Tab-separated table of N, CA and C in Angstrom:
chain	number	residue	atom	x	y	z
A	19	MET	N	69.458	-202.543	0.220
A	19	MET	CA	69.997	-201.405	-0.449
A	19	MET	C	69.603	-201.415	-1.942
A	20	ASN	N	68.869	-200.436	-2.309
A	20	ASN	CA	68.476	-200.358	-3.719
A	20	ASN	C	69.397	-199.382	-4.472
A	21	ASN	N	69.519	-199.602	-5.765
A	21	ASN	CA	70.295	-198.763	-6.625
A	21	ASN	C	71.773	-198.651	-6.240
A	22	SER	N	72.428	-199.773	-5.860
A	22	SER	CA	73.833	-199.774	-5.526
A	22	SER	C	74.516	-200.933	-6.145
A	23	THR	N	75.804	-200.835	-6.317
A	23	THR	CA	76.663	-201.899	-6.967
A	23	THR	C	77.722	-202.296	-5.990
A	24	VAL	N	77.975	-203.619	-5.894
A	24	VAL	CA	79.041	-204.103	-5.125
A	24	VAL	C	80.367	-203.817	-5.904
A	25	VAL	N	81.310	-203.190	-5.258
A	25	VAL	CA	82.559	-202.856	-5.869
A	25	VAL	C	83.753	-203.546	-5.264
A	26	GLY	N	83.599	-204.221	-4.132
A	26	GLY	CA	84.709	-204.967	-3.484
A	26	GLY	C	84.321	-205.621	-2.206
A	27	PHE	N	85.224	-206.459	-1.747
A	27	PHE	CA	85.078	-207.186	-0.548
A	27	PHE	C	86.201	-206.939	0.379
A	28	HIS	N	85.958	-207.081	1.684
A	28	HIS	CA	87.079	-207.001	2.674
A	28	HIS	C	86.783	-207.994	3.746
A	29	GLY	N	87.853	-208.436	4.428
A	29	GLY	CA	87.636	-209.413	5.547
A	29	GLY	C	88.865	-209.399	6.420
A	30	ARG	N	88.709	-210.129	7.577
A	30	ARG	CA	89.765	-210.239	8.540
A	30	ARG	C	89.692	-211.696	9.047
A	31	ALA	N	90.846	-212.294	9.114
A	31	ALA	CA	90.821	-213.737	9.477
A	31	ALA	C	92.100	-214.030	10.332
A	32	GLY	N	91.851	-214.934	11.312
A	32	GLY	CA	92.924	-215.498	12.097
A	32	GLY	C	92.919	-217.010	11.791
A	33	HIS	N	92.596	-217.781	12.774
A	33	HIS	CA	92.404	-219.253	12.526
A	33	HIS	C	91.058	-219.423	11.882
A	34	TYR	N	90.130	-218.556	12.107
A	34	TYR	CA	88.785	-218.555	11.505
A	34	TYR	C	88.511	-217.198	10.872
A	35	LEU	N	87.517	-217.150	10.080
A	35	LEU	CA	87.097	-215.920	9.459
A	35	LEU	C	86.437	-215.046	10.518
A	36	ASP	N	87.016	-213.946	10.874
A	36	ASP	CA	86.527	-213.131	11.972
A	36	ASP	C	85.492	-212.047	11.480
A	37	ALA	N	85.721	-211.558	10.322
A	37	ALA	CA	84.826	-210.486	9.801
A	37	ALA	C	84.892	-210.425	8.331
A	38	ILE	N	83.732	-210.102	7.731
A	38	ILE	CA	83.646	-209.965	6.282
A	38	ILE	C	82.670	-208.824	5.974
A	39	GLY	N	82.954	-208.095	4.911
A	39	GLY	CA	82.105	-207.040	4.535
A	39	GLY	C	82.215	-206.742	3.066
A	40	ILE	N	81.420	-205.848	2.584
A	40	ILE	CA	81.416	-205.505	1.139
A	40	ILE	C	81.464	-203.959	1.035
A	41	PHE	N	82.048	-203.489	-0.034
A	41	PHE	CA	82.003	-202.125	-0.354
A	41	PHE	C	80.984	-201.926	-1.465
A	42	VAL	N	80.086	-200.968	-1.306
A	42	VAL	CA	79.062	-200.677	-2.271
A	42	VAL	C	79.204	-199.194	-2.728
A	43	LYS	N	78.789	-199.043	-4.002
A	43	LYS	CA	78.803	-197.671	-4.557
A	43	LYS	C	77.361	-197.418	-5.066
A	44	PRO	N	76.789	-196.270	-4.570
A	44	PRO	CA	75.500	-195.871	-5.072
A	44	PRO	C	75.455	-195.717	-6.564
A	45	GLU	N	74.431	-196.240	-7.180
A	45	GLU	CA	74.266	-196.116	-8.610
A	45	GLU	C	73.715	-194.725	-8.951
A	46	THR	N	74.453	-193.976	-9.734
A	46	THR	CA	73.996	-192.687	-10.102
A	46	THR	C	73.601	-192.610	-11.531
A	47	LYS	N	72.503	-191.978	-11.774
A	47	LYS	CA	71.990	-191.862	-13.143
A	47	LYS	C	72.106	-190.457	-13.546
A	48	ILE	N	72.752	-190.265	-14.717
A	48	ILE	CA	72.901	-188.874	-15.225
A	48	ILE	C	71.836	-188.576	-16.232
A	49	SER	N	70.991	-187.645	-15.975
A	49	SER	CA	69.907	-187.287	-16.919
A	49	SER	C	70.257	-185.962	-17.592
A	50	GLN	N	70.064	-185.929	-18.863
A	50	GLN	CA	70.371	-184.703	-19.619
A	50	GLN	C	69.068	-184.130	-20.048
A	51	GLY	N	68.880	-182.851	-19.835
A	51	GLY	CA	67.705	-182.134	-20.261
A	51	GLY	C	67.716	-181.890	-21.738
A	52	SER	N	66.550	-181.780	-22.351
A	52	SER	CA	66.470	-181.504	-23.774
A	52	SER	C	66.429	-180.016	-24.056
């Protein structure tokens, strides 16, 4: 994934770690015309 930022993690666990993931946010660039 290009041009994205990690904004958080999530997971699920019992006796062992069952699942893990990340939340990403696309990086947006604001360009202003002259």
